[in-house]
mmCIF file of C-alpha atoms in Angstrom:
data_model
loop_
_atom_site.group_PDB
_atom_site.id
_atom_site.type_symbol
_atom_site.label_atom_id
_atom_site.label_comp_id
_atom_site.label_asym_id
_atom_site.label_seq_id
_atom_site.Cartn_x
_atom_site.Cartn_y
_atom_site.Cartn_z
ATOM 1 C CA UNK X 24 23.249 26.010 -19.898
ATOM 2 C CA UNK X 25 23.802 29.476 -21.355
ATOM 3 C CA UNK X 26 26.859 31.297 -19.987
ATOM 4 C CA UNK X 27 25.403 34.605 -18.860
ATOM 5 C CA UNK X 28 28.878 36.025 -18.177
ATOM 6 C CA UNK X 29 29.758 36.023 -21.843
ATOM 7 C CA UNK X 30 29.870 39.638 -23.061
ATOM 8 C CA UNK X 31 28.125 40.732 -26.175
ATOM 9 C CA UNK X 32 30.114 42.741 -28.709
ATOM 10 C CA UNK X 33 27.984 45.762 -27.755
ATOM 11 C CA UNK X 34 27.429 46.488 -24.087
ATOM 12 C CA UNK X 35 30.836 45.865 -22.620
ATOM 13 C CA UNK X 36 31.367 45.630 -18.893
ATOM 14 C CA UNK X 37 27.876 46.862 -18.011
ATOM 15 C CA UNK X 38 26.234 44.031 -19.982
ATOM 16 C CA UNK X 39 28.521 41.514 -18.326
ATOM 17 C CA UNK X 40 27.576 42.822 -14.883
ATOM 18 C CA UNK X 41 23.842 42.644 -15.596
ATOM 19 C CA UNK X 42 24.195 39.159 -16.999
ATOM 20 C CA UNK X 43 26.150 37.993 -13.971
ATOM 21 C CA UNK X 44 23.306 39.116 -11.717
ATOM 22 C CA UNK X 45 20.686 37.078 -13.564
ATOM 23 C CA UNK X 46 19.753 33.755 -11.939
ATOM 24 C CA UNK X 47 20.568 30.528 -13.815
ATOM 25 C CA UNK X 48 17.687 29.162 -15.862
ATOM 26 C CA UNK X 49 16.686 26.559 -13.306
ATOM 27 C CA UNK X 50 16.644 29.145 -10.482
ATOM 28 C CA UNK X 51 14.555 31.846 -12.158
ATOM 29 C CA UNK X 52 11.294 32.855 -10.476
ATOM 30 C CA UNK X 53 9.213 30.981 -13.074
ATOM 31 C CA UNK X 54 11.130 27.727 -12.830
ATOM 32 C CA UNK X 55 12.170 27.781 -9.165
ATOM 33 C CA UNK X 56 11.045 24.573 -7.439
ATOM 34 C CA UNK X 57 10.876 22.791 -10.789
ATOM 35 C CA UNK X 58 13.587 20.503 -12.125
ATOM 36 C CA UNK X 59 15.463 21.592 -15.216
ATOM 37 C CA UNK X 60 14.714 19.432 -18.264
ATOM 38 C CA UNK X 61 18.212 17.949 -18.291
ATOM 39 C CA UNK X 62 18.525 17.483 -14.502
ATOM 40 C CA UNK X 63 18.701 14.125 -12.742
ATOM 41 C CA UNK X 64 15.383 14.843 -11.028
ATOM 42 C CA UNK X 65 13.788 15.755 -14.342
ATOM 43 C CA UNK X 66 14.937 12.519 -15.932
ATOM 44 C CA UNK X 67 13.711 10.555 -12.926
ATOM 45 C CA UNK X 68 10.278 12.181 -13.137
ATOM 46 C CA UNK X 69 10.105 11.497 -16.873
ATOM 47 C CA UNK X 70 10.955 7.829 -16.312
ATOM 48 C CA UNK X 71 8.349 7.667 -13.530
ATOM 49 C CA UNK X 72 5.656 9.023 -15.863
ATOM 50 C CA UNK X 73 6.702 6.599 -18.595
ATOM 51 C CA UNK X 74 6.581 3.632 -16.211
ATOM 52 C CA UNK X 75 3.203 4.773 -14.890
ATOM 53 C CA UNK X 76 1.855 4.757 -18.463
ATOM 54 C CA UNK X 77 3.607 1.625 -19.739
ATOM 55 C CA UNK X 78 3.280 -0.612 -16.649
ATOM 56 C CA UNK X 79 1.458 -3.930 -16.749
ATOM 57 C CA UNK X 80 -0.919 -2.618 -14.084
ATOM 58 C CA UNK X 81 -1.192 -0.382 -11.052
ATOM 59 C CA UNK X 82 -1.686 -1.418 -7.424
ATOM 60 C CA UNK X 83 -1.732 0.275 -4.022
ATOM 61 C CA UNK X 84 -0.432 -1.693 -1.033
ATOM 62 C CA UNK X 85 -1.625 -0.483 2.385
ATOM 63 C CA UNK X 86 0.944 -1.649 4.910
ATOM 64 C CA UNK X 87 3.522 -1.780 2.139
ATOM 65 C CA UNK X 88 6.516 -1.498 4.462
ATOM 66 C CA UNK X 89 5.659 -4.422 6.748
ATOM 67 C CA UNK X 90 6.913 -7.990 6.386
ATOM 68 C CA UNK X 91 4.121 -9.150 4.069
ATOM 69 C CA UNK X 92 3.671 -5.776 2.401
ATOM 70 C CA UNK X 93 7.341 -5.534 1.409
ATOM 71 C CA UNK X 94 7.203 -8.941 -0.254
ATOM 72 C CA UNK X 95 3.994 -8.023 -2.096
ATOM 73 C CA UNK X 96 5.555 -4.784 -3.345
ATOM 74 C CA UNK X 97 8.639 -6.580 -4.683
ATOM 75 C CA UNK X 98 6.485 -9.261 -6.324
ATOM 76 C CA UNK X 99 4.425 -6.749 -8.265
ATOM 77 C CA UNK X 100 7.479 -4.679 -9.180
ATOM 78 C CA UNK X 101 9.097 -7.824 -10.570
ATOM 79 C CA UNK X 102 6.022 -8.238 -12.779
ATOM 80 C CA UNK X 103 6.285 -4.680 -14.164
ATOM 81 C CA UNK X 104 3.498 -3.133 -12.090
ATOM 82 C CA UNK X 105 3.439 0.450 -10.904
ATOM 83 C CA UNK X 106 3.215 0.164 -7.118
ATOM 84 C CA UNK X 107 2.169 2.746 -4.559
ATOM 85 C CA UNK X 108 2.317 2.165 -0.819
ATOM 86 C CA UNK X 109 0.678 3.528 2.321
ATOM 87 C CA UNK X 110 2.407 3.045 5.663
ATOM 88 C CA UNK X 111 4.045 4.746 8.617
ATOM 89 C CA UNK X 112 7.313 4.885 6.663
ATOM 90 C CA UNK X 113 8.247 5.089 3.000
ATOM 91 C CA UNK X 114 8.998 1.963 0.978
ATOM 92 C CA UNK X 115 12.009 2.705 -1.222
ATOM 93 C CA UNK X 116 11.070 -0.077 -3.651
ATOM 94 C CA UNK X 117 7.710 1.530 -4.418
ATOM 95 C CA UNK X 118 7.064 4.052 -7.181
ATOM 96 C CA UNK X 119 5.222 6.324 -4.774
ATOM 97 C CA UNK X 120 4.560 6.280 -1.025
ATOM 98 C CA UNK X 121 1.968 7.945 1.168
ATOM 99 C CA UNK X 122 3.207 8.225 4.755
ATOM 100 C CA UNK X 123 0.768 8.475 7.656
ATOM 101 C CA UNK X 124 1.516 9.288 11.281
ATOM 102 C CA UNK X 125 0.453 6.895 14.014
ATOM 103 C CA UNK X 126 -0.090 9.954 16.192
ATOM 104 C CA UNK X 127 -2.922 11.166 13.936
ATOM 105 C CA UNK X 128 -6.528 10.234 14.601
ATOM 106 C CA UNK X 129 -8.759 8.200 12.296
ATOM 107 C CA UNK X 130 -10.137 11.184 10.345
ATOM 108 C CA UNK X 131 -6.716 12.785 9.864
ATOM 109 C CA UNK X 132 -5.161 9.558 8.629
ATOM 110 C CA UNK X 133 -8.028 9.226 6.167
ATOM 111 C CA UNK X 134 -7.450 12.726 4.815
ATOM 112 C CA UNK X 135 -3.706 12.110 4.520
ATOM 113 C CA UNK X 136 -4.235 8.931 2.514
ATOM 114 C CA UNK X 137 -6.932 10.255 0.193
ATOM 115 C CA UNK X 138 -5.076 13.490 -0.553
ATOM 116 C CA UNK X 139 -1.807 11.588 -0.991
ATOM 117 C CA UNK X 140 -3.373 9.208 -3.499
ATOM 118 C CA UNK X 141 -4.938 12.103 -5.393
ATOM 119 C CA UNK X 142 -1.497 13.658 -5.672
ATOM 120 C CA UNK X 143 0.291 10.571 -6.996
ATOM 121 C CA UNK X 144 -2.516 9.167 -9.175
ATOM 122 C CA UNK X 145 -4.187 12.244 -10.602
ATOM 123 C CA UNK X 146 -7.069 11.028 -12.761
ATOM 124 C CA UNK X 147 -5.674 7.482 -13.052
ATOM 125 C CA UNK X 148 -7.390 4.437 -11.564
ATOM 126 C CA UNK X 149 -5.691 1.346 -10.160
ATOM 127 C CA UNK X 150 -6.274 -2.361 -10.678
ATOM 128 C CA UNK X 151 -6.213 -3.204 -6.987
ATOM 129 C CA UNK X 152 -5.919 -1.788 -3.494
ATOM 130 C CA UNK X 153 -4.548 -4.412 -1.136
ATOM 131 C CA UNK X 154 -4.496 -3.943 2.624
ATOM 132 C CA UNK X 155 -1.983 -6.087 4.494
ATOM 133 C CA UNK X 156 -1.608 -3.719 7.450
ATOM 134 C CA UNK X 157 -2.176 -4.923 10.978
ATOM 135 C CA UNK X 158 -0.519 -6.344 14.030
ATOM 136 C CA UNK X 159 -1.096 -8.658 16.972
ATOM 137 C CA UNK X 160 -1.637 -8.197 20.706
ATOM 138 C CA UNK X 161 -2.796 -10.697 23.276
ATOM 139 C CA UNK X 162 -4.795 -10.176 26.436
ATOM 140 C CA UNK X 163 -8.172 -10.896 27.997
ATOM 141 C CA UNK X 164 -10.613 -8.719 29.929
ATOM 142 C CA UNK X 165 -8.554 -9.058 33.116
ATOM 143 C CA UNK X 166 -5.298 -7.921 31.503
ATOM 144 C CA UNK X 167 -3.746 -4.714 32.820
ATOM 145 C CA UNK X 168 -3.402 -3.247 29.306
ATOM 146 C CA UNK X 169 -6.677 -4.622 27.962
ATOM 147 C CA UNK X 170 -8.100 -1.301 26.772
ATOM 148 C CA UNK X 171 -4.773 -0.234 25.276
ATOM 149 C CA UNK X 172 -4.412 -3.479 23.312
ATOM 150 C CA UNK X 173 -7.972 -3.200 22.021
ATOM 151 C CA UNK X 174 -7.367 0.376 20.907
ATOM 152 C CA UNK X 175 -4.131 -0.586 19.155
ATOM 153 C CA UNK X 176 -5.702 -3.515 17.336
ATOM 154 C CA UNK X 177 -8.656 -1.388 16.264
ATOM 155 C CA UNK X 178 -6.477 1.381 14.859
ATOM 156 C CA UNK X 179 -4.139 -0.994 13.040
ATOM 157 C CA UNK X 180 -6.777 -3.203 11.429
ATOM 158 C CA UNK X 181 -10.103 -1.371 11.345
ATOM 159 C CA UNK X 182 -8.934 2.163 10.614
ATOM 160 C CA UNK X 183 -6.717 1.030 7.752
ATOM 161 C CA UNK X 184 -9.447 -1.234 6.342
ATOM 162 C CA UNK X 185 -12.092 1.489 6.258
ATOM 163 C CA UNK X 186 -9.600 3.900 4.692
ATOM 164 C CA UNK X 187 -8.824 1.212 2.102
ATOM 165 C CA UNK X 188 -12.534 0.866 1.361
ATOM 166 C CA UNK X 189 -12.949 4.613 0.847
ATOM 167 C CA UNK X 190 -9.827 4.747 -1.343
ATOM 168 C CA UNK X 191 -11.222 1.883 -3.429
ATOM 169 C CA UNK X 192 -14.478 3.786 -3.957
ATOM 170 C CA UNK X 193 -12.459 6.710 -5.321
ATOM 171 C CA UNK X 194 -9.463 5.222 -7.109
ATOM 172 C CA UNK X 195 -10.273 1.617 -8.098
ATOM 173 C CA UNK X 196 -11.036 0.699 -11.708
ATOM 174 C CA UNK X 197 -14.343 -0.902 -12.586
ATOM 175 C CA UNK X 198 -13.844 -4.634 -12.151
ATOM 176 C CA UNK X 199 -10.895 -4.018 -9.819
ATOM 177 C CA UNK X 200 -9.920 -5.825 -6.625
ATOM 178 C CA UNK X 201 -9.921 -4.620 -3.029
ATOM 179 C CA UNK X 202 -8.432 -7.061 -0.535
ATOM 180 C CA UNK X 203 -8.439 -6.805 3.255
ATOM 181 C CA UNK X 204 -6.745 -8.964 5.871
ATOM 182 C CA UNK X 205 -8.838 -10.763 8.449
ATOM 183 C CA UNK X 206 -7.841 -13.765 10.538
ATOM 184 C CA UNK X 207 -9.026 -17.360 10.720
ATOM 185 C CA UNK X 208 -9.101 -17.443 14.557
ATOM 186 C CA UNK X 209 -11.523 -14.476 14.556
ATOM 187 C CA UNK X 210 -14.242 -16.680 13.057
ATOM 188 C CA UNK X 211 -14.806 -17.801 16.648
ATOM 189 C CA UNK X 212 -14.098 -16.472 20.125
ATOM 190 C CA UNK X 213 -10.541 -15.373 20.923
ATOM 191 C CA UNK X 214 -10.431 -15.253 24.710
ATOM 192 C CA UNK X 215 -6.664 -14.908 24.963
ATOM 193 C CA UNK X 216 -6.484 -12.104 22.392
ATOM 194 C CA UNK X 217 -9.808 -10.317 22.596
ATOM 195 C CA UNK X 218 -8.728 -7.022 21.031
ATOM 196 C CA UNK X 219 -7.182 -8.812 18.062
ATOM 197 C CA UNK X 220 -10.198 -11.047 17.474
ATOM 198 C CA UNK X 221 -12.645 -8.156 17.826
ATOM 199 C CA UNK X 222 -10.775 -6.024 15.268
ATOM 200 C CA UNK X 223 -10.404 -8.831 12.751
ATOM 201 C CA UNK X 224 -14.082 -9.774 13.112
ATOM 202 C CA UNK X 225 -14.911 -6.163 12.207
ATOM 203 C CA UNK X 226 -12.776 -6.518 9.064
ATOM 204 C CA UNK X 227 -14.777 -9.626 8.155
ATOM 205 C CA UNK X 228 -18.025 -7.688 8.527
ATOM 206 C CA UNK X 229 -16.674 -4.836 6.402
ATOM 207 C CA UNK X 230 -15.777 -7.309 3.666
ATOM 208 C CA UNK X 231 -19.280 -8.787 3.644
ATOM 209 C CA UNK X 232 -20.750 -5.298 3.418
ATOM 210 C CA UNK X 233 -18.447 -4.248 0.568
ATOM 211 C CA UNK X 234 -19.537 -7.330 -1.356
ATOM 212 C CA UNK X 235 -23.166 -6.221 -1.389
ATOM 213 C CA UNK X 236 -24.861 -3.949 -3.903
ATOM 214 C CA UNK X 237 -24.753 -0.229 -3.164
ATOM 215 C CA UNK X 238 -21.544 -0.610 -1.122
ATOM 216 C CA UNK X 239 -19.989 2.320 -2.975
ATOM 217 C CA UNK X 240 -17.366 0.281 -4.818
ATOM 218 C CA UNK X 241 -16.948 0.685 -8.600
ATOM 219 C CA UNK X 242 -19.046 -1.478 -10.916
ATOM 220 C CA UNK X 243 -17.869 -5.086 -11.036
ATOM 221 C CA UNK X 244 -15.309 -4.657 -8.262
ATOM 222 C CA UNK X 245 -14.438 -7.613 -6.045
ATOM 223 C CA UNK X 246 -14.000 -7.264 -2.283
ATOM 224 C CA UNK X 247 -12.310 -10.149 -0.500
ATOM 225 C CA UNK X 248 -10.544 -10.795 2.784
ATOM 226 C CA UNK X 249 -7.745 -13.289 3.277
ATOM 227 C CA UNK X 250 -7.798 -15.152 6.590
ATOM 228 C CA UNK X 251 -4.354 -16.577 7.311
ATOM 229 C CA UNK X 252 -3.741 -18.708 10.370
ATOM 230 C CA UNK X 253 -0.024 -17.968 10.783
ATOM 231 C CA UNK X 254 2.174 -16.145 8.282
ATOM 232 C CA UNK X 255 5.817 -17.119 7.986
ATOM 233 C CA UNK X 256 7.372 -13.792 8.997
ATOM 234 C CA UNK X 257 10.734 -13.165 10.654
ATOM 235 C CA UNK X 258 9.041 -11.884 13.823
ATOM 236 C CA UNK X 259 6.791 -14.950 14.082
ATOM 237 C CA UNK X 260 9.840 -17.185 13.740
ATOM 238 C CA UNK X 261 11.607 -15.188 16.436
ATOM 239 C CA UNK X 262 8.779 -15.401 18.963
ATOM 240 C CA UNK X 263 7.561 -18.908 18.081
ATOM 241 C CA UNK X 264 10.853 -20.607 17.264
ATOM 242 C CA UNK X 265 9.604 -24.007 18.368
ATOM 243 C CA UNK X 266 6.531 -24.067 16.108
ATOM 244 C CA UNK X 267 5.948 -26.289 13.089
ATOM 245 C CA UNK X 268 6.861 -23.938 10.239
ATOM 246 C CA UNK X 269 5.439 -26.352 7.662
ATOM 247 C CA UNK X 270 1.984 -25.156 8.769
ATOM 248 C CA UNK X 271 2.799 -21.510 8.218
ATOM 249 C CA UNK X 272 1.798 -19.692 5.037
ATOM 250 C CA UNK X 273 4.695 -18.213 3.075
ATOM 251 C CA UNK X 274 4.617 -14.511 2.220
ATOM 252 C CA UNK X 275 5.516 -15.323 -1.395
ATOM 253 C CA UNK X 276 2.400 -17.500 -1.716
ATOM 254 C CA UNK X 277 0.190 -14.623 -0.592
ATOM 255 C CA UNK X 278 1.885 -12.181 -2.987
ATOM 256 C CA UNK X 279 1.448 -14.573 -5.907
ATOM 257 C CA UNK X 280 -2.194 -15.166 -4.979
ATOM 258 C CA UNK X 281 -2.905 -11.431 -5.201
ATOM 259 C CA UNK X 282 -1.110 -11.301 -8.552
ATOM 260 C CA UNK X 283 -3.148 -14.200 -9.949
ATOM 261 C CA UNK X 284 -6.409 -12.640 -8.790
ATOM 262 C CA UNK X 285 -5.531 -9.404 -10.543
ATOM 263 C CA UNK X 286 -4.253 -10.736 -13.858
ATOM 264 C CA UNK X 287 -6.886 -13.447 -14.225
ATOM 265 C CA UNK X 288 -4.590 -16.459 -13.857
ATOM 266 C CA UNK X 289 -6.741 -17.697 -11.000
ATOM 267 C CA UNK X 290 -10.466 -17.185 -10.577
ATOM 268 C CA UNK X 291 -11.311 -14.637 -7.916
ATOM 269 C CA UNK X 292 -13.672 -15.498 -5.079
ATOM 270 C CA UNK X 293 -17.158 -14.005 -5.210
ATOM 271 C CA UNK X 294 -17.204 -10.435 -3.929
ATOM 272 C CA UNK X 295 -17.713 -10.331 -0.172
ATOM 273 C CA UNK X 296 -15.890 -13.629 0.373
ATOM 274 C CA UNK X 297 -13.684 -14.538 3.292
ATOM 275 C CA UNK X 298 -11.010 -17.052 2.248
ATOM 276 C CA UNK X 299 -8.918 -19.060 4.680
ATOM 277 C CA UNK X 300 -5.283 -19.777 3.886
ATOM 278 C CA UNK X 301 -4.659 -23.254 5.289
ATOM 279 C CA UNK X 302 -1.112 -24.562 5.084
ATOM 280 C CA UNK X 303 -0.019 -28.132 5.749
ATOM 281 C CA UNK X 304 3.325 -29.690 4.833
ATOM 282 C CA UNK X 305 4.295 -26.391 3.190
ATOM 283 C CA UNK X 306 1.313 -26.550 0.816
ATOM 284 C CA UNK X 307 -1.362 -23.866 1.088
ATOM 285 C CA UNK X 308 -5.020 -24.256 0.125
ATOM 286 C CA UNK X 309 -7.392 -21.335 -0.378
ATOM 287 C CA UNK X 310 -10.696 -22.275 1.251
ATOM 288 C CA UNK X 311 -13.831 -20.116 1.145
ATOM 289 C CA UNK X 312 -15.535 -19.654 4.506
#
């Protein structure tokens, strides 16, 4: 950086004083708020732009900070993908993160996500938008917190899925993939977890609708929902420590399945499909409903 305190041969002390009062280059009014070309931030931004351009592909993971989402993010990063996430908190492994507040309503969360994706993607399109957000709550119609559990399940699964669908309409490439997360038990009644089953059944219906013509998705896009029975997450192991883990689907299997669907190593299901993930003896089969 230029040393503004250096005196010219002509000007003497007055020139030195004026120079001392000038702001450094990276703090001038025109460049304030912008990283200097040789700064750490500037280099980081340059590397980010290079990776965005040179990556093997680009994906957005909704729920990218949860147990499954974190594994999916790491899997795609390991395969040289640019990865963006959407969640209640930032994922440090991702290239870019959009953070939503659980205190915001449905419309506000939608605006936050769409504007956030516009900011990080610009005019670029992505190969896939994958929603692995959600949660679980039990309870039947007689439960004290029945309405609360239904509301929570609806906001976690249905809100995020419809926002994913709208984001796909705007930011997905032609021929891209949008994946939602349903649940195998929600193919039938779920008396002991009504809110959960109701929300997941709505995700199934959304997937069928997105698979039809005039759904708003880009040309040739595939909409699919995975329907796991039980995922092998740390929390599930904590609360169901006596279960048969050999029947649980590993998070790495799900991440690899998404990767294969995107890069063509495994044929995708027909758009609008619900696919069950059935695991037995630690082997998982993908079965179309």
